[in-house]
mmCIF file of C-alpha atoms in Angstrom:
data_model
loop_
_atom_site.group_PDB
_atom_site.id
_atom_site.type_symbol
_atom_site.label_atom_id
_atom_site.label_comp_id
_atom_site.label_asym_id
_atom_site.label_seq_id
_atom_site.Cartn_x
_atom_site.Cartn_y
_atom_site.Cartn_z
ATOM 1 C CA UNK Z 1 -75.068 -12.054 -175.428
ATOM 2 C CA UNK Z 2 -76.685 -11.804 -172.076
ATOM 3 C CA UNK Z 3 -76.938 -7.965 -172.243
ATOM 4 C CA UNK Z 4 -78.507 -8.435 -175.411
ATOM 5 C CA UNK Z 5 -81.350 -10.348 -174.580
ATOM 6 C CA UNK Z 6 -81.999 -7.932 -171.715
ATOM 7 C CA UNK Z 7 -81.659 -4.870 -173.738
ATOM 8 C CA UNK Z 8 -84.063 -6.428 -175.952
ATOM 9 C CA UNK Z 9 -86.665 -7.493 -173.352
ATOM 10 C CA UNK Z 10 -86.642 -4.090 -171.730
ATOM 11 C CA UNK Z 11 -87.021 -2.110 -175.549
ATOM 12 C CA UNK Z 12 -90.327 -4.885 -175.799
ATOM 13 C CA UNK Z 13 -91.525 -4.040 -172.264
ATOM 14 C CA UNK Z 14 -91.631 -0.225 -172.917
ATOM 15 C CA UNK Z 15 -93.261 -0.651 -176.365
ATOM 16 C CA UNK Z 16 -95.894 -2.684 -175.104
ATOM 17 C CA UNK Z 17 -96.175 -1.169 -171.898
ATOM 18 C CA UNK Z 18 -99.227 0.808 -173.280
ATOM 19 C CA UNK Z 19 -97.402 4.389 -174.338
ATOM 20 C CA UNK Z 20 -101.460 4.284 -175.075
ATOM 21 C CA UNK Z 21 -102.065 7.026 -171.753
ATOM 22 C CA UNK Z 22 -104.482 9.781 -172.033
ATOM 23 C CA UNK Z 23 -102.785 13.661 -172.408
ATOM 24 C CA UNK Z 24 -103.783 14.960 -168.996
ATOM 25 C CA UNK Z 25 -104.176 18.413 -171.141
ATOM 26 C CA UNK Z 26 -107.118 16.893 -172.915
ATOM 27 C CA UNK Z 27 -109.091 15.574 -170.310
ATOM 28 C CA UNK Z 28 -108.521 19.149 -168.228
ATOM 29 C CA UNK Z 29 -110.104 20.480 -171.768
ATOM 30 C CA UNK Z 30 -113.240 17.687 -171.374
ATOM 31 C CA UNK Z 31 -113.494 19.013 -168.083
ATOM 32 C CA UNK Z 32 -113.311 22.872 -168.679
ATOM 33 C CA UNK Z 33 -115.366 23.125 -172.301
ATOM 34 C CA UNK Z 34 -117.310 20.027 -172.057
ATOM 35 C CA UNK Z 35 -115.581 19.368 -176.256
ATOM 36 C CA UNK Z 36 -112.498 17.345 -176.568
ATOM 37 C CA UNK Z 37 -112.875 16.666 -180.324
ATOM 38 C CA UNK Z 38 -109.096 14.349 -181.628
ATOM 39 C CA UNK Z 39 -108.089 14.359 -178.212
ATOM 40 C CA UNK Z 40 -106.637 10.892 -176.827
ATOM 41 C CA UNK Z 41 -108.678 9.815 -173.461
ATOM 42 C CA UNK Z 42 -107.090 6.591 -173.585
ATOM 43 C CA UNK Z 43 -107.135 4.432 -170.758
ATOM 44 C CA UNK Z 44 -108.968 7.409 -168.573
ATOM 45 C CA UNK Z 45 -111.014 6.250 -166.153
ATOM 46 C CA UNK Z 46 -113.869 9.205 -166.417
ATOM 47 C CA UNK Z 47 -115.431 7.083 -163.655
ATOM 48 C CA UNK Z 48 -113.671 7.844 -161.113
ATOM 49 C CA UNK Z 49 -112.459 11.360 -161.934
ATOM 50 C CA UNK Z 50 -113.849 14.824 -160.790
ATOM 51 C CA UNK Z 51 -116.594 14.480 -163.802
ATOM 52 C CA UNK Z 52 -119.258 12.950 -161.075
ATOM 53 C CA UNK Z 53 -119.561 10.104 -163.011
ATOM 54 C CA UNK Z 54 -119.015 10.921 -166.288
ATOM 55 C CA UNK Z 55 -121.588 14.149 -166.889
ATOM 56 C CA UNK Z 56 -120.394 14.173 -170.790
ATOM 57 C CA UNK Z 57 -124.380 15.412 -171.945
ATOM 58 C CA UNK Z 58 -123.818 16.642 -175.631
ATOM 59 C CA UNK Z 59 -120.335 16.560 -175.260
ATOM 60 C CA UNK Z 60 -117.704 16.863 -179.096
ATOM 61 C CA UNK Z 61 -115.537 13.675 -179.164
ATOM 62 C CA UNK Z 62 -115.349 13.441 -182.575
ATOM 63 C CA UNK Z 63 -112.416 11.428 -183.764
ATOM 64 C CA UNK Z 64 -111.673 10.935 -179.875
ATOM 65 C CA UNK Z 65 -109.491 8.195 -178.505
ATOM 66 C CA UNK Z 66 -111.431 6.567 -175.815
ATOM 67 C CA UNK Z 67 -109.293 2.772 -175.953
ATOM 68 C CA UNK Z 68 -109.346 1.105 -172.897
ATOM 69 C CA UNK Z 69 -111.573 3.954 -171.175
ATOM 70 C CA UNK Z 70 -113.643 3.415 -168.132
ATOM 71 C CA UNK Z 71 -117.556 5.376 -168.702
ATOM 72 C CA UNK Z 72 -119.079 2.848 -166.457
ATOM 73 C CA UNK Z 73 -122.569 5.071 -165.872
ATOM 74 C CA UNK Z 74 -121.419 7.804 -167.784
ATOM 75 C CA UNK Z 75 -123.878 10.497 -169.146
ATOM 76 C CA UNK Z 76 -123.400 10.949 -173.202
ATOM 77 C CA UNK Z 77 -126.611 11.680 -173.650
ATOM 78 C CA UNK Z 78 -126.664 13.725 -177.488
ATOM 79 C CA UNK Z 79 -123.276 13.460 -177.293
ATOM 80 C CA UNK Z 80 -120.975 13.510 -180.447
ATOM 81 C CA UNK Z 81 -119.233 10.061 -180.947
ATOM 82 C CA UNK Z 82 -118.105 10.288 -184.344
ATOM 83 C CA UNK Z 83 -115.377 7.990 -185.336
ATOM 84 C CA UNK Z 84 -114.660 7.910 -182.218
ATOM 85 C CA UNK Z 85 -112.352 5.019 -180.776
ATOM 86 C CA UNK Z 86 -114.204 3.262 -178.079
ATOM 87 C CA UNK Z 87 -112.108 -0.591 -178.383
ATOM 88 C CA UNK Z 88 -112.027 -2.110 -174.899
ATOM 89 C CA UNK Z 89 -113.849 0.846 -173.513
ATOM 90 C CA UNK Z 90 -116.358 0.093 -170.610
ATOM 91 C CA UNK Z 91 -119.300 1.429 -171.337
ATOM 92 C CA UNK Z 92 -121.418 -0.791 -168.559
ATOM 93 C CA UNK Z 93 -124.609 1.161 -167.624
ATOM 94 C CA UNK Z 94 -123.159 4.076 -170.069
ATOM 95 C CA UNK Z 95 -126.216 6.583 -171.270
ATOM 96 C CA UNK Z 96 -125.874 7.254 -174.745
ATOM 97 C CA UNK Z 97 -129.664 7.918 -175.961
ATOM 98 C CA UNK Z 98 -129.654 10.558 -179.206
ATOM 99 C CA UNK Z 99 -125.857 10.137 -179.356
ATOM 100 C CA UNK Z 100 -123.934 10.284 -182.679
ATOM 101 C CA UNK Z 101 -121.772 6.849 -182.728
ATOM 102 C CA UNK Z 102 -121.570 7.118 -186.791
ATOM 103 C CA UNK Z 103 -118.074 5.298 -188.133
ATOM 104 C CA UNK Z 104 -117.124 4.777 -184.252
ATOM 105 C CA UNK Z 105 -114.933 1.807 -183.629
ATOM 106 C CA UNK Z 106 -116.879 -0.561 -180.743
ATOM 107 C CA UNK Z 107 -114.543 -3.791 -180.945
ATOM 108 C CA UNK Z 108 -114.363 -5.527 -177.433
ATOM 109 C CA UNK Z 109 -116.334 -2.419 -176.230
ATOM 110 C CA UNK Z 110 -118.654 -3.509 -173.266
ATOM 111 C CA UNK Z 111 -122.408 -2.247 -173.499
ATOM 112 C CA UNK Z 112 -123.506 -3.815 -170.586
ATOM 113 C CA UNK Z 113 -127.292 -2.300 -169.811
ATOM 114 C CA UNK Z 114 -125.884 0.529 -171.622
ATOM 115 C CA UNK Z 115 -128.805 2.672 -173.597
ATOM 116 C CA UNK Z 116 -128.464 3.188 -177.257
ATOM 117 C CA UNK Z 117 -131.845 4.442 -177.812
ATOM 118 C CA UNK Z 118 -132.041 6.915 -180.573
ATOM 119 C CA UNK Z 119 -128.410 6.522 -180.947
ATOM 120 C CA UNK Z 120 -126.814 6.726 -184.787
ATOM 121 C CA UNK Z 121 -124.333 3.839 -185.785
ATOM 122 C CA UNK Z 122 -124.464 4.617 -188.869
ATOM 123 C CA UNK Z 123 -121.307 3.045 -190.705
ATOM 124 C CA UNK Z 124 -120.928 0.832 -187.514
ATOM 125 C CA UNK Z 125 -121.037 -3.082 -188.443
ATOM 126 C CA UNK Z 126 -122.397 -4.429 -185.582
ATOM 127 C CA UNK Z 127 -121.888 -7.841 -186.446
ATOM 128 C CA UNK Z 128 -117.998 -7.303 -186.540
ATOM 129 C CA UNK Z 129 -118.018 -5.778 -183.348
ATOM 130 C CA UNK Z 130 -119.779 -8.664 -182.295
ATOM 131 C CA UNK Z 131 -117.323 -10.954 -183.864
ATOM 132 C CA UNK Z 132 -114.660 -8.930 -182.548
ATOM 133 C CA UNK Z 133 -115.686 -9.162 -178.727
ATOM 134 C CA UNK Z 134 -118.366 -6.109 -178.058
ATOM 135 C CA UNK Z 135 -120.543 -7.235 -175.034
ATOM 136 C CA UNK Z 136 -124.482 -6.272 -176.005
ATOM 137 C CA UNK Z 137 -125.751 -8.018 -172.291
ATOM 138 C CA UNK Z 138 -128.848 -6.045 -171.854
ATOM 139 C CA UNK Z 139 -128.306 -3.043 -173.490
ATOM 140 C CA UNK Z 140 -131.350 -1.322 -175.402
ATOM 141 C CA UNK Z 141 -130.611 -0.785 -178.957
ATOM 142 C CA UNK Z 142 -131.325 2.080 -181.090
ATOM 143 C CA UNK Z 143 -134.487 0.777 -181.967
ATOM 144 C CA UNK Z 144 -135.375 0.369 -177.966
ATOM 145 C CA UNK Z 145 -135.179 -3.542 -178.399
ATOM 146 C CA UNK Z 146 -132.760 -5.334 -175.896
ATOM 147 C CA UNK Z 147 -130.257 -7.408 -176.978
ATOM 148 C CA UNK Z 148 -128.685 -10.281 -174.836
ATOM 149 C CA UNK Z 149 -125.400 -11.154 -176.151
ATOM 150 C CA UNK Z 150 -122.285 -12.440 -174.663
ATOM 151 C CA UNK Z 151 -124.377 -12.213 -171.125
#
């Protein structure tokens, strides 16, 4: 019965170990084209990496899996965001002016003094993301007002 429960306990600990890794063949793509449109960049911390911080300007990550990825200061400036999937991403101090965010999923995304201006969320509920932990502590909206919640 022992052997059991431990069998058990190790299946659970690999299934939610996070099998939720970025493909090291799509981020060398981000790197080399600059377009990494359905890739899956989560958990990558694009921070840190050889991309100086994140130089994504007008970058294709459409339908992109960004979960859990660190942009802290990173450069999407006219990027394309759409439907992107940006939960528990950190986005602190991110650029994103002109990008396209349209359908893009931003629950427990933090937007600390990250810049929206002239960015599209079309199809994006706000309020949801809101509800559903997204961190808006400084960051200038779309409209270039600056909102202050969950500071």
């Amino acid at each position: 019965m022992k052997g059991l429960f431990a069998a058990v306990a190790v299946v659970a600990a690999i299934v939610g170990s996070g099998a939720s890794a970025f493909d090291p063949v799509h981020l060398k793509r981000l790197k080399e084209t600059n377009e990494c449109a359905s890739c899956d960049l989560s958990d990558a911390d694009l921070f840190n990496d050889e991309l100086t911080n994140a130089n994504l300007i007008g970058a294709n990550l459409t339908n992109t899996k960004l979960n859990g990825a660190n942009l802290t200061d990173a450069n999407l400036n006219l990027a394309n965001l759409t439907n992107a999937k940006l939960s528990y991403a950190n986005l602190t101090g991110a650029n994103l002016t002109g990008t396209n965010l349209s359908s893009a999923n931003l629950s427990d995304t933090d937007l600390t003094y990250a810049n929206l201006s002239g960015t599209d969320l079309s199809f994006v509920d706000l309020i949801f993301a809101r509800i559903k932990g997204t961190v808006f502590c400084d960051t200038t909206m779309p409209d270039g007002s600056v909102k202050k919640y969950s500071c």
